[in-house]
Amino acid sequence: MSEDVDLPESHPRYESLLTRHRIEAGVDRGITSRQGLIAQGRGEAFDYLLGERTIDSADDAERAAAAHLLSADHAVVSVNGNAAALVPGELVELAEVTGADLEVNLFNRTEERIEAIADYLREHGATDVKGLTADGRIPGLDHERAKVDADGIGAADVVLVPLEDGDRAEALGEMGKTELVIDLNPRSRSAEVATVPIIDNIIRAIPNITEHARDLRGDPDAQQDAIDTFDADSALTDAERTIREGDLE
Amino acid sequence: MSEDVDLPESHPRYESLLTRHRIEAGVDRGITSRQGLIAQGRGEAFDYLLGERTIDSADDAERAAAAHLLSADHAVVSVNGNAAALVPGELVELAEVTGADLEVNLFNRTEERIEAIADYLREHGATDVKGLTADGRIPGLDHERAKVDADGIGAADVVLVPLEDGDRAEALGEMGKTELVIDLNPRSRSAEVATVPIIDNIIRAIPNITEHARDLRGDPDAQQDAIDTFDADSALTDAERTIREGDLE
C-alpha cells in the first residue's frame, strides 16, 4: 500500500495520511468529485466513531464477501470515484484473486470521469475495465443512474458495491443479485439492503477481502461455511453498538 | 435564509439542500477548499447522529455565546471558508447585532481565498472585514497558521471560532481569550478547550446566537445570568449522550 507515497507504515497517522494523499490525487486526476469529498468526510466521522479499525463482525463480513465472490457464476466489483481514488491497486488485486470483473459505475456519471477512472485502474494493472458500454439498465432508476454494462453488472449474480448510493443499492437488490456493500454507516439504506454489509473503511476492507479470498480459494466447503455462518443483522447491530459504546476520544 | 435559493422552507430536506447549494457555490467562488468539503462531510455525519436539530444544551450554549459577545470589550467572529460559504449573511447580521468584528482566518491560508471570502462577506453586507493585514501572531503555531490581525483576533477578549482546527483553538485559549467554538464533534479538541462549546450545525447556530443576542441586548444582568448558568462540561456530556442514544435512522 505504500508504493505511491513516501510515508513509513509505522507512522501513527499512516492510514489517515495515506487516505488524504490518495483523495487529493483523485481530485487532481478528475476522479473524485465534490460530492465524493463530502462523502469521504462522512466516512471519516463514522470511522472515527468505530475506532478506525476492522471490528470482528466486519472481518466476518469480509470473509463472507470473499466467499461470495469466489463462488459466484459471474462476480463484478463496482468502482466509483472514491473507491478508485482510495484503493486502485487493491481493487485490481481483488478482481484478479477472485476472478471478478471491474466495472466503473458512477452516481454522477460523466464520460470524462468514467474514462479517467478506467485509465487510473489500468495504470494500476487492470487489463479489462467495464462500464464504458453502458448498454444495460437497472430497472426502477432514472436514466443516467440506471446505466450498467449488460455483460457486467447487468449479468452478474454477485456484485461488490463499495460506497454505493441507497437507491441504487436497493434497485440492485431487487434484481435478485447478491449484494456485498462496503459502507461505514450501519444504518444506511445501502448497508440495510445488502446481503453482506461490510461496516469498515474501504482502505482496510478491500485488502482484507483479498486476503480471505486467498485463504478460501479452492475450498468450496470453507466458502460455503463463511457464507452460512455470516449473519447480516447481527453484524449491523454489532457495528451500531460499537459506534454507540466506543470511546469518542 | 432563502434569498439565494429557490426552495420552500417547508421542504422536508430544506436545510440539507440549502447547505448543499451553498457549499457548491462556495467551491465555485474559490471559498470552500477540498479540505473544507471533507470537513463538511464529517459535520454531516455528526449532525445526522445528533438528529439534525439544536439540542437544549446547544441552545443554552448559543445563549451564553450571545451574552459573551455582547459583554466583551472587543469581540471578533472568526470566519473560515466553510463558515463563509454556509452562513455569509447570517455572520454579517450576528456581527452587526453584537458589535463584533468579522475576521477572515484560514487554516490553509492563501491571499486569494482570503480576498474571495472578504468579497463574499461584503456582498452580503459586511462593511469592515479584517484578516487581510495579518500583522499579529498567535504564539505556539507555525508561521502561516499563526497569522491574525493585531487589532482583530490579536486584541480580542472574546472570539467566536466556528469550525476551528484543534491546534489553533488550543493556542487561542492559551492566550487567555474567551473562546466560543461551534463544532459538531463534542470530543474534538476545539470543543474541549472552548469556554463555550456549541455542538450544533453552524447553519442553525449562527441565526440562533443572533436571536439570543437581540433578546439579551441592553440587559447586562440577563447576559451575566446566561454566562453563569452555562456549564461547558455538562453541555459536552449531553451532546455526546444524544449522539450515543439517538436513533440512527
CSV table of C-alpha atoms in Angstrom, one decimal:
chain,number,residue,atom,x,y,z
A,1,MET,CA,0.0,0.0,0.0
A,2,SER,CA,3.0,2.3,0.2
A,3,GLU,CA,4.2,2.5,-3.4
A,4,ASP,CA,2.8,5.9,-4.1
A,5,VAL,CA,3.6,7.9,-1.0
A,6,ASP,CA,6.7,8.5,0.9
A,7,LEU,CA,5.4,7.6,4.3
A,8,PRO,CA,6.6,4.9,6.7
A,9,GLU,CA,3.8,2.3,7.5
A,10,SER,CA,4.8,2.7,11.2
A,11,HIS,CA,3.7,6.3,11.2
A,12,PRO,CA,0.9,6.7,13.8
A,13,ARG,CA,-1.3,8.5,11.3
A,14,TYR,CA,-0.2,6.4,8.3
A,15,GLU,CA,-3.6,5.3,7.2
A,16,SER,CA,-5.3,8.7,7.5
A,17,LEU,CA,-2.4,10.5,5.8
A,18,LEU,CA,-2.3,7.9,3.0
A,19,THR,CA,-6.1,8.4,2.6
A,20,ARG,CA,-5.7,12.1,2.4
A,21,HIS,CA,-2.9,11.8,-0.1
A,22,ARG,CA,-4.9,9.5,-2.3
A,23,ILE,CA,-8.1,11.6,-2.2
A,24,GLU,CA,-6.0,14.7,-3.2
A,25,ALA,CA,-4.5,12.7,-6.1
A,26,GLY,CA,-8.0,11.6,-7.1
A,27,VAL,CA,-9.2,15.2,-7.2
A,28,ASP,CA,-6.2,16.2,-9.3
A,29,ARG,CA,-6.9,13.4,-11.7
A,30,GLY,CA,-10.6,14.2,-12.1
A,31,ILE,CA,-11.6,11.0,-10.4
A,32,THR,CA,-13.0,12.3,-7.1
A,33,SER,CA,-16.0,14.6,-7.3
A,34,ARG,CA,-17.1,17.4,-4.9
A,35,GLN,CA,-19.8,15.0,-3.6
A,36,GLY,CA,-17.1,12.4,-3.3
A,37,LEU,CA,-15.1,14.7,-1.0
A,38,ILE,CA,-18.1,15.3,1.2
A,39,ALA,CA,-18.9,11.6,1.3
A,40,GLN,CA,-15.2,11.0,2.3
A,41,GLY,CA,-15.8,13.3,5.3
A,42,ARG,CA,-18.9,11.5,6.4
A,43,GLY,CA,-17.0,8.2,6.2
A,44,GLU,CA,-14.2,9.7,8.3
A,45,ALA,CA,-16.6,10.6,11.1
A,46,PHE,CA,-18.1,7.2,11.2
A,47,ASP,CA,-14.7,5.5,11.1
A,48,TYR,CA,-13.6,7.7,14.0
A,49,LEU,CA,-16.6,6.5,16.0
A,50,LEU,CA,-15.8,2.9,15.1
A,51,GLY,CA,-12.3,3.4,16.4
A,52,GLU,CA,-10.6,3.3,12.9
A,53,ARG,CA,-10.3,-0.5,13.0
A,54,THR,CA,-11.8,-3.5,11.5
A,55,ILE,CA,-14.2,-4.9,14.1
A,56,ASP,CA,-14.7,-8.7,14.3
A,57,SER,CA,-18.1,-8.7,12.7
A,58,ALA,CA,-16.7,-6.7,9.8
A,59,ASP,CA,-13.9,-9.2,9.4
A,60,ASP,CA,-16.6,-11.9,9.3
A,61,ALA,CA,-18.4,-9.9,6.6
A,62,GLU,CA,-15.2,-9.5,4.6
A,63,ARG,CA,-14.6,-13.3,4.7
A,64,ALA,CA,-18.3,-13.9,3.6
A,65,ALA,CA,-17.8,-11.4,0.8
A,66,ALA,CA,-14.7,-13.2,-0.4
A,67,ALA,CA,-16.6,-16.5,-0.4
A,68,HIS,CA,-19.5,-15.0,-2.4
A,69,LEU,CA,-17.0,-13.5,-5.0
A,70,LEU,CA,-15.2,-16.8,-5.3
A,71,SER,CA,-18.3,-19.0,-5.6
A,72,ALA,CA,-20.2,-16.7,-7.9
A,73,ASP,CA,-21.0,-17.6,-11.5
A,74,HIS,CA,-20.2,-14.0,-12.5
A,75,ALA,CA,-19.0,-11.6,-9.9
A,76,VAL,CA,-18.5,-7.9,-10.6
A,77,VAL,CA,-16.6,-5.3,-8.4
A,78,SER,CA,-18.3,-1.9,-9.0
A,79,VAL,CA,-15.9,1.0,-8.8
A,80,ASN,CA,-16.9,4.6,-8.2
A,81,GLY,CA,-14.7,7.7,-7.9
A,82,ASN,CA,-13.8,7.4,-4.3
A,83,ALA,CA,-13.1,3.7,-4.4
A,84,ALA,CA,-10.8,4.2,-7.4
A,85,ALA,CA,-9.0,7.1,-5.7
A,86,LEU,CA,-8.6,5.3,-2.4
A,87,VAL,CA,-7.8,1.7,-3.4
A,88,PRO,CA,-7.0,1.4,-7.1
A,89,GLY,CA,-4.3,-1.2,-6.9
A,90,GLU,CA,-6.1,-3.1,-4.2
A,91,LEU,CA,-9.3,-3.3,-6.3
A,92,VAL,CA,-7.3,-4.7,-9.3
A,93,GLU,CA,-5.7,-7.3,-7.0
A,94,LEU,CA,-9.1,-8.3,-5.5
A,95,ALA,CA,-10.5,-8.8,-9.0
A,96,GLU,CA,-7.5,-10.9,-10.0
A,97,VAL,CA,-7.6,-13.1,-7.0
A,98,THR,CA,-11.4,-13.7,-7.1
A,99,GLY,CA,-11.9,-13.7,-10.9
A,100,ALA,CA,-14.3,-10.8,-10.7
A,101,ASP,CA,-14.8,-8.2,-13.3
A,102,LEU,CA,-14.1,-4.5,-12.5
A,103,GLU,CA,-16.9,-2.1,-13.7
A,104,VAL,CA,-16.8,1.7,-13.3
A,105,ASN,CA,-20.2,2.8,-12.1
A,106,LEU,CA,-20.8,6.4,-11.1
A,107,PHE,CA,-23.6,8.1,-9.3
A,108,ASN,CA,-22.9,11.4,-11.1
A,109,ARG,CA,-22.0,9.8,-14.4
A,110,THR,CA,-19.9,11.7,-17.0
A,111,GLU,CA,-17.9,10.1,-19.8
A,112,GLU,CA,-14.8,12.1,-18.7
A,113,ARG,CA,-14.9,10.7,-15.2
A,114,ILE,CA,-15.5,7.2,-16.4
A,115,GLU,CA,-12.6,7.4,-18.7
A,116,ALA,CA,-10.4,8.9,-16.1
A,117,ILE,CA,-11.2,6.1,-13.6
A,118,ALA,CA,-10.8,3.4,-16.2
A,119,ASP,CA,-7.4,4.9,-17.1
A,120,TYR,CA,-6.4,5.0,-13.4
A,121,LEU,CA,-7.3,1.4,-12.9
A,122,ARG,CA,-5.3,0.4,-16.0
A,123,GLU,CA,-2.3,2.2,-14.6
A,124,HIS,CA,-2.7,0.1,-11.5
A,125,GLY,CA,-2.6,-3.1,-13.5
A,126,ALA,CA,-6.2,-3.7,-14.7
A,127,THR,CA,-6.4,-5.3,-18.1
A,128,ASP,CA,-10.2,-5.2,-18.7
A,129,VAL,CA,-12.4,-2.4,-17.3
A,130,LYS,CA,-16.1,-2.5,-17.9
A,131,GLY,CA,-18.6,0.4,-17.5
A,132,LEU,CA,-17.9,2.2,-20.8
A,133,THR,CA,-20.5,0.3,-22.9
A,134,ALA,CA,-23.4,1.1,-20.6
A,135,ASP,CA,-25.8,-1.0,-22.7
A,136,GLY,CA,-27.8,-2.4,-19.8
A,137,ARG,CA,-30.2,-0.8,-17.4
A,138,ILE,CA,-31.1,-1.2,-13.7
A,139,PRO,CA,-35.0,-1.2,-13.5
A,140,GLY,CA,-36.5,1.5,-11.3
A,141,LEU,CA,-33.8,4.1,-11.6
A,142,ASP,CA,-33.8,7.2,-13.8
A,143,HIS,CA,-31.8,7.2,-17.0
A,144,GLU,CA,-28.2,8.2,-16.1
A,145,ARG,CA,-28.3,6.4,-12.7
A,146,ALA,CA,-29.6,3.2,-14.3
A,147,LYS,CA,-26.7,2.6,-16.8
A,148,VAL,CA,-24.6,-0.5,-16.4
A,149,ASP,CA,-22.8,-2.9,-18.8
A,150,ALA,CA,-25.2,-5.6,-19.9
A,151,ASP,CA,-22.4,-8.2,-19.7
A,152,GLY,CA,-21.1,-6.7,-16.5
A,153,ILE,CA,-23.3,-5.7,-13.5
A,154,GLY,CA,-26.3,-6.4,-15.8
A,155,ALA,CA,-25.4,-10.1,-16.0
A,156,ALA,CA,-23.7,-10.6,-12.6
A,157,ASP,CA,-25.1,-12.8,-9.8
A,158,VAL,CA,-22.8,-11.2,-7.2
A,159,VAL,CA,-21.9,-7.5,-7.0
A,160,LEU,CA,-19.5,-5.8,-4.6
A,161,VAL,CA,-20.6,-2.2,-4.4
A,162,PRO,CA,-18.3,-0.1,-2.2
A,163,LEU,CA,-19.8,3.2,-1.1
A,164,GLU,CA,-23.0,2.9,-3.1
A,165,ASP,CA,-25.9,5.2,-3.1
A,166,GLY,CA,-29.0,3.9,-1.3
A,167,ASP,CA,-31.4,4.0,-4.3
A,168,ARG,CA,-29.1,2.0,-6.5
A,169,ALA,CA,-28.2,-0.5,-3.8
A,170,GLU,CA,-31.9,-1.1,-3.3
A,171,ALA,CA,-32.6,-1.4,-7.1
A,172,LEU,CA,-29.7,-3.9,-7.5
A,173,GLY,CA,-31.0,-6.0,-4.6
A,174,GLU,CA,-34.5,-6.0,-6.3
A,175,MET,CA,-32.8,-7.5,-9.4
A,176,GLY,CA,-32.1,-10.5,-7.2
A,177,LYS,CA,-28.3,-10.0,-7.1
A,178,THR,CA,-26.3,-11.0,-4.1
A,179,GLU,CA,-25.0,-7.6,-3.0
A,180,LEU,CA,-21.9,-7.0,-1.0
A,181,VAL,CA,-21.8,-3.4,0.3
A,182,ILE,CA,-19.0,-1.5,2.0
A,183,ASP,CA,-20.4,1.4,4.0
A,184,LEU,CA,-19.3,2.9,7.3
A,185,ASN,CA,-22.8,3.8,8.4
A,186,PRO,CA,-24.5,0.7,9.6
A,187,ARG,CA,-28.0,2.3,9.3
A,188,SER,CA,-27.6,3.5,5.7
A,189,ARG,CA,-30.1,2.1,3.3
A,190,SER,CA,-27.2,0.5,1.3
A,191,ALA,CA,-26.0,-1.4,4.4
A,192,GLU,CA,-29.5,-2.4,5.3
A,193,VAL,CA,-30.4,-3.9,1.9
A,194,ALA,CA,-27.1,-5.7,1.4
A,195,THR,CA,-26.7,-9.5,1.5
A,196,VAL,CA,-23.4,-8.8,3.2
A,197,PRO,CA,-23.0,-5.4,4.7
A,198,ILE,CA,-19.3,-4.6,5.4
A,199,ILE,CA,-19.1,-1.8,8.0
A,200,ASP,CA,-15.5,-0.9,7.5
A,201,ASN,CA,-13.2,1.6,5.8
A,202,ILE,CA,-12.6,0.6,2.2
A,203,ILE,CA,-8.9,1.2,2.8
A,204,ARG,CA,-8.9,-1.7,5.2
A,205,ALA,CA,-11.8,-3.7,3.8
A,206,ILE,CA,-10.6,-4.4,0.2
A,207,PRO,CA,-7.1,-5.8,1.1
A,208,ASN,CA,-8.7,-7.9,3.8
A,209,ILE,CA,-11.3,-9.4,1.4
A,210,THR,CA,-8.4,-10.3,-0.9
A,211,GLU,CA,-6.6,-11.9,2.0
A,212,HIS,CA,-9.7,-14.0,2.8
A,213,ALA,CA,-10.1,-14.9,-0.8
A,214,ARG,CA,-6.6,-16.2,-1.0
A,215,ASP,CA,-7.3,-18.3,2.1
A,216,LEU,CA,-10.7,-19.6,0.8
A,217,ARG,CA,-9.7,-20.2,-2.8
A,218,GLY,CA,-10.1,-23.8,-4.0
A,219,ASP,CA,-12.0,-24.7,-0.9
A,220,PRO,CA,-15.8,-24.7,-1.7
A,221,ASP,CA,-16.7,-26.1,1.8
A,222,ALA,CA,-14.9,-23.3,3.6
A,223,GLN,CA,-16.5,-20.8,1.2
A,224,GLN,CA,-20.0,-22.2,2.0
A,225,ASP,CA,-19.2,-22.2,5.7
A,226,ALA,CA,-18.1,-18.5,5.6
A,227,ILE,CA,-21.4,-17.6,3.7
A,228,ASP,CA,-23.6,-19.7,6.0
A,229,THR,CA,-22.2,-18.5,9.3
A,230,PHE,CA,-22.4,-14.8,8.5
A,231,ASP,CA,-25.5,-13.0,9.9
A,232,ALA,CA,-26.1,-9.6,8.3
A,233,ASP,CA,-28.5,-8.4,11.0
A,234,SER,CA,-26.2,-9.2,13.9
A,235,ALA,CA,-23.2,-7.6,12.1
A,236,LEU,CA,-25.2,-4.4,11.6
A,237,THR,CA,-26.3,-4.5,15.3
A,238,ASP,CA,-22.7,-5.1,16.4
A,239,ALA,CA,-21.3,-2.2,14.3
A,240,GLU,CA,-24.0,0.1,15.7
A,241,ARG,CA,-23.2,-0.9,19.2
A,242,THR,CA,-19.5,-0.3,18.7
A,243,ILE,CA,-20.3,3.2,17.4
A,244,ARG,CA,-22.5,3.8,20.4
A,245,GLU,CA,-20.2,2.4,23.0
A,246,GLY,CA,-16.8,3.2,21.6
A,247,ASP,CA,-14.7,5.8,23.3
A,248,LEU,CA,-15.1,9.1,21.4
A,249,GLU,CA,-11.5,10.1,22.1
B,1,MET,CA,-32.2,32.3,4.8
B,2,SER,CA,-33.9,31.7,1.5
B,3,GLU,CA,-32.9,34.7,-0.6
B,4,ASP,CA,-30.3,32.8,-2.7
B,5,VAL,CA,-32.0,29.5,-3.5
B,6,ASP,CA,-35.4,28.8,-4.9
B,7,LEU,CA,-36.5,26.3,-2.3
B,8,PRO,CA,-39.6,26.5,0.0
B,9,GLU,CA,-38.6,26.5,3.7
B,10,SER,CA,-41.3,23.8,4.2
B,11,HIS,CA,-39.4,21.3,2.1
B,12,PRO,CA,-38.6,18.3,4.3
B,13,ARG,CA,-34.9,18.5,3.2
B,14,TYR,CA,-34.8,22.3,3.1
B,15,GLU,CA,-31.8,22.6,5.4
B,16,SER,CA,-29.7,19.9,3.8
B,17,LEU,CA,-30.5,21.1,0.3
B,18,LEU,CA,-29.7,24.7,1.2
B,19,THR,CA,-26.4,23.5,2.7
B,20,ARG,CA,-25.5,21.6,-0.4
B,21,HIS,CA,-26.4,24.5,-2.6
B,22,ARG,CA,-24.3,26.9,-0.5
B,23,ILE,CA,-21.3,24.6,-0.4
B,24,GLU,CA,-21.4,24.2,-4.2
B,25,ALA,CA,-21.5,28.0,-4.6
B,26,GLY,CA,-18.6,28.2,-2.2
B,27,VAL,CA,-16.5,25.9,-4.3
B,28,ASP,CA,-17.4,27.8,-7.5
B,29,ARG,CA,-16.3,31.1,-5.8
B,30,GLY,CA,-13.0,29.7,-4.5
B,31,ILE,CA,-14.1,29.9,-0.9
B,32,THR,CA,-14.5,26.3,0.0
B,33,SER,CA,-11.4,24.2,-0.2
B,34,ARG,CA,-11.0,20.4,-0.7
B,35,GLN,CA,-10.3,20.0,3.0
B,36,GLY,CA,-13.4,22.1,3.6
B,37,LEU,CA,-15.6,19.7,1.6
B,38,ILE,CA,-14.2,16.8,3.6
B,39,ALA,CA,-14.9,18.7,6.9
B,40,GLN,CA,-18.4,19.4,5.7
B,41,GLY,CA,-18.9,15.6,5.3
B,42,ARG,CA,-17.6,14.9,8.8
B,43,GLY,CA,-20.0,17.5,10.1
B,44,GLU,CA,-22.9,16.0,8.2
B,45,ALA,CA,-22.3,12.6,9.8
B,46,PHE,CA,-22.2,14.1,13.4
B,47,ASP,CA,-25.3,16.2,12.6
B,48,TYR,CA,-27.1,13.1,11.4
B,49,LEU,CA,-26.2,11.3,14.7
B,50,LEU,CA,-27.4,14.4,16.7
B,51,GLY,CA,-30.8,14.2,14.9
B,52,GLU,CA,-30.1,17.4,12.8
B,53,ARG,CA,-31.6,19.6,15.4
B,54,THR,CA,-30.4,22.1,18.1
B,55,ILE,CA,-30.5,20.2,21.3
B,56,ASP,CA,-31.4,22.1,24.5
B,57,SER,CA,-27.8,22.2,25.8
B,58,ALA,CA,-26.7,23.7,22.5
B,59,ASP,CA,-29.4,26.3,22.7
B,60,ASP,CA,-28.0,27.2,26.2
B,61,ALA,CA,-24.5,27.4,24.7
B,62,GLU,CA,-25.8,29.7,21.9
B,63,ARG,CA,-27.4,32.0,24.5
B,64,ALA,CA,-24.2,32.1,26.6
B,65,ALA,CA,-22.2,32.8,23.4
B,66,ALA,CA,-24.5,35.7,22.6
B,67,ALA,CA,-24.0,37.0,26.1
B,68,HIS,CA,-20.2,36.8,25.9
B,69,LEU,CA,-20.2,38.6,22.5
B,70,LEU,CA,-22.4,41.4,23.9
B,71,SER,CA,-20.5,41.9,27.1
B,72,ALA,CA,-17.0,41.7,25.5
B,73,ASP,CA,-14.6,44.7,25.4
B,74,HIS,CA,-13.7,43.6,21.9
B,75,ALA,CA,-15.4,40.6,20.3
B,76,VAL,CA,-14.3,39.0,17.0
B,77,VAL,CA,-16.2,36.5,14.9
B,78,SER,CA,-13.6,34.4,13.0
B,79,VAL,CA,-14.6,33.3,9.5
B,80,ASN,CA,-13.1,30.4,7.6
B,81,GLY,CA,-14.1,29.1,4.1
B,82,ASN,CA,-16.9,26.8,5.2
B,83,ALA,CA,-18.4,29.4,7.6
B,84,ALA,CA,-18.4,32.0,4.8
B,85,ALA,CA,-19.9,29.6,2.3
B,86,LEU,CA,-22.6,28.3,4.6
B,87,VAL,CA,-23.8,31.4,6.5
B,88,PRO,CA,-22.4,34.6,4.9
B,89,GLY,CA,-25.4,36.9,5.5
B,90,GLU,CA,-26.0,35.3,8.9
B,91,LEU,CA,-22.4,36.1,10.1
B,92,VAL,CA,-22.7,39.7,8.9
B,93,GLU,CA,-26.0,40.0,10.8
B,94,LEU,CA,-24.5,38.5,14.0
B,95,ALA,CA,-21.6,40.9,13.9
B,96,GLU,CA,-24.0,43.8,13.5
B,97,VAL,CA,-26.3,42.8,16.3
B,98,THR,CA,-23.4,42.1,18.8
B,99,GLY,CA,-21.0,44.8,17.7
B,100,ALA,CA,-18.3,42.2,16.9
B,101,ASP,CA,-15.7,42.4,14.2
B,102,LEU,CA,-15.6,39.9,11.4
B,103,GLU,CA,-12.1,38.5,10.7
B,104,VAL,CA,-11.2,36.0,7.9
B,105,ASN,CA,-8.9,33.4,9.3
B,106,LEU,CA,-8.0,30.3,7.3
B,107,PHE,CA,-6.3,27.1,8.2
B,108,ASN,CA,-4.9,26.8,4.7
B,109,ARG,CA,-4.2,30.4,4.2
B,110,THR,CA,-3.8,31.9,0.7
B,111,GLU,CA,-4.3,35.6,-0.2
B,112,GLU,CA,-6.7,34.6,-3.0
B,113,ARG,CA,-9.0,32.7,-0.7
B,114,ILE,CA,-8.9,35.5,2.0
B,115,GLU,CA,-9.8,38.1,-0.7
B,116,ALA,CA,-12.6,35.9,-2.1
B,117,ILE,CA,-14.1,35.4,1.3
B,118,ALA,CA,-13.8,39.0,2.3
B,119,ASP,CA,-15.5,39.9,-1.0
B,120,TYR,CA,-18.3,37.4,-0.4
B,121,LEU,CA,-18.9,38.8,3.1
B,122,ARG,CA,-19.0,42.4,1.6
B,123,GLU,CA,-21.6,41.2,-1.0
B,124,HIS,CA,-23.6,40.0,2.0
B,125,GLY,CA,-23.5,43.4,3.6
B,126,ALA,CA,-20.2,43.5,5.6
B,127,THR,CA,-18.7,46.9,5.7
B,128,ASP,CA,-15.4,46.1,7.5
B,129,VAL,CA,-13.7,42.8,7.1
B,130,LYS,CA,-10.5,42.1,9.0
B,131,GLY,CA,-7.9,39.4,8.3
B,132,LEU,CA,-6.0,41.0,5.4
B,133,THR,CA,-3.4,42.8,7.5
B,134,ALA,CA,-2.2,39.7,9.3
B,135,ASP,CA,0.2,41.8,11.4
B,136,GLY,CA,-0.3,39.8,14.6
B,137,ARG,CA,0.7,36.3,15.6
B,138,ILE,CA,-0.8,33.5,17.8
B,139,PRO,CA,2.1,32.2,19.9
B,140,GLY,CA,2.9,28.5,19.6
B,141,LEU,CA,1.8,28.0,16.0
B,142,ASP,CA,3.9,27.8,12.9
B,143,HIS,CA,4.1,30.8,10.6
B,144,GLU,CA,1.1,30.7,8.3
B,145,ARG,CA,-1.2,29.2,10.8
B,146,ALA,CA,-0.3,31.9,13.4
B,147,LYS,CA,-1.3,34.9,11.4
B,148,VAL,CA,-4.1,37.2,12.7
B,149,ASP,CA,-4.8,40.9,12.6
B,150,ALA,CA,-3.2,42.6,15.6
B,151,ASP,CA,-6.2,44.9,16.1
B,152,GLY,CA,-8.6,42.0,15.4
B,153,ILE,CA,-8.3,38.5,16.9
B,154,GLY,CA,-4.9,39.6,18.3
B,155,ALA,CA,-6.6,42.2,20.6
B,156,ALA,CA,-9.9,40.5,21.2
B,157,ASP,CA,-11.0,39.3,24.6
B,158,VAL,CA,-13.8,37.2,23.1
B,159,VAL,CA,-13.5,35.1,19.9
B,160,LEU,CA,-16.2,33.1,18.2
B,161,VAL,CA,-14.4,30.4,16.1
B,162,PRO,CA,-16.8,28.3,14.1
B,163,LEU,CA,-15.3,25.0,12.8
B,164,GLU,CA,-11.8,25.8,14.1
B,165,ASP,CA,-8.8,23.5,13.9
B,166,GLY,CA,-7.8,21.9,17.3
B,167,ASP,CA,-4.2,23.3,17.4
B,168,ARG,CA,-5.4,26.9,16.8
B,169,ALA,CA,-8.3,26.6,19.2
B,170,GLU,CA,-5.9,25.5,21.9
B,171,ALA,CA,-3.4,28.2,21.2
B,172,LEU,CA,-6.1,30.9,21.3
B,173,GLY,CA,-7.3,29.5,24.6
B,174,GLU,CA,-3.7,29.7,25.9
B,175,MET,CA,-3.7,33.4,25.0
B,176,GLY,CA,-6.4,33.8,27.7
B,177,LYS,CA,-9.2,34.6,25.3
B,178,THR,CA,-12.8,33.6,25.9
B,179,GLU,CA,-13.4,31.1,23.2
B,180,LEU,CA,-16.8,30.3,21.7
B,181,VAL,CA,-16.4,27.2,19.4
B,182,ILE,CA,-19.0,25.8,17.0
B,183,ASP,CA,-18.2,22.1,16.3
B,184,LEU,CA,-20.4,19.1,15.8
B,185,ASN,CA,-18.0,16.7,17.4
B,186,PRO,CA,-18.3,17.0,21.2
B,187,ARG,CA,-15.0,15.3,21.8
B,188,SER,CA,-12.9,17.4,19.3
B,189,ARG,CA,-10.1,19.3,20.9
B,190,SER,CA,-11.7,22.5,19.7
B,191,ALA,CA,-14.9,21.7,21.6
B,192,GLU,CA,-13.0,20.6,24.7
B,193,VAL,CA,-10.8,23.7,25.1
B,194,ALA,CA,-13.7,26.1,24.5
B,195,THR,CA,-15.1,28.4,27.2
B,196,VAL,CA,-18.4,27.8,25.4
B,197,PRO,CA,-18.6,24.7,23.1
B,198,ILE,CA,-21.6,24.9,20.8
B,199,ILE,CA,-22.3,21.4,19.5
B,200,ASP,CA,-24.6,22.3,16.6
B,201,ASN,CA,-24.7,22.9,12.9
B,202,ILE,CA,-23.4,26.3,12.0
B,203,ILE,CA,-26.5,26.8,9.8
B,204,ARG,CA,-28.7,26.6,12.8
B,205,ALA,CA,-26.2,28.0,15.4
B,206,ILE,CA,-25.4,31.4,13.9
B,207,PRO,CA,-29.0,32.6,13.5
B,208,ASN,CA,-29.9,31.3,16.9
B,209,ILE,CA,-27.0,33.2,18.6
B,210,THR,CA,-28.2,36.3,16.8
B,211,GLU,CA,-31.7,35.8,18.1
B,212,HIS,CA,-30.4,35.4,21.7
B,213,ALA,CA,-28.3,38.5,21.2
B,214,ARG,CA,-31.4,40.5,20.2
B,215,ASP,CA,-33.1,39.2,23.3
B,216,LEU,CA,-30.1,39.9,25.7
B,217,ARG,CA,-29.1,43.3,24.2
B,218,GLY,CA,-29.2,46.1,26.8
B,219,ASP,CA,-29.7,43.7,29.7
B,220,PRO,CA,-26.3,43.1,31.5
B,221,ASP,CA,-28.0,41.1,34.2
B,222,ALA,CA,-29.5,38.7,31.8
B,223,GLN,CA,-26.2,38.4,30.0
B,224,GLN,CA,-24.4,37.6,33.2
B,225,ASP,CA,-27.0,35.0,34.1
B,226,ALA,CA,-26.7,33.3,30.7
B,227,ILE,CA,-22.9,33.2,31.2
B,228,ASP,CA,-23.1,32.0,34.8
B,229,THR,CA,-25.6,29.2,34.3
B,230,PHE,CA,-23.9,27.7,31.3
B,231,ASP,CA,-21.8,24.6,32.1
B,232,ALA,CA,-19.4,23.5,29.3
B,233,ASP,CA,-18.7,20.1,30.7
B,234,SER,CA,-22.3,19.1,31.1
B,235,ALA,CA,-23.1,20.5,27.6
B,236,LEU,CA,-20.4,18.3,26.1
B,237,THR,CA,-21.7,15.3,28.1
B,238,ASP,CA,-25.2,16.0,27.0
B,239,ALA,CA,-24.2,16.2,23.3
B,240,GLU,CA,-22.2,13.0,23.5
B,241,ARG,CA,-25.2,11.2,25.2
B,242,THR,CA,-27.5,12.4,22.4
B,243,ILE,CA,-25.1,11.1,19.8
B,244,ARG,CA,-24.9,7.8,21.6
B,245,GLU,CA,-28.6,7.4,22.3
B,246,GLY,CA,-30.2,9.0,19.3
B,247,ASP,CA,-32.0,6.9,16.7
B,248,LEU,CA,-29.6,6.2,13.9
B,249,GLU,CA,-32.5,6.2,11.4
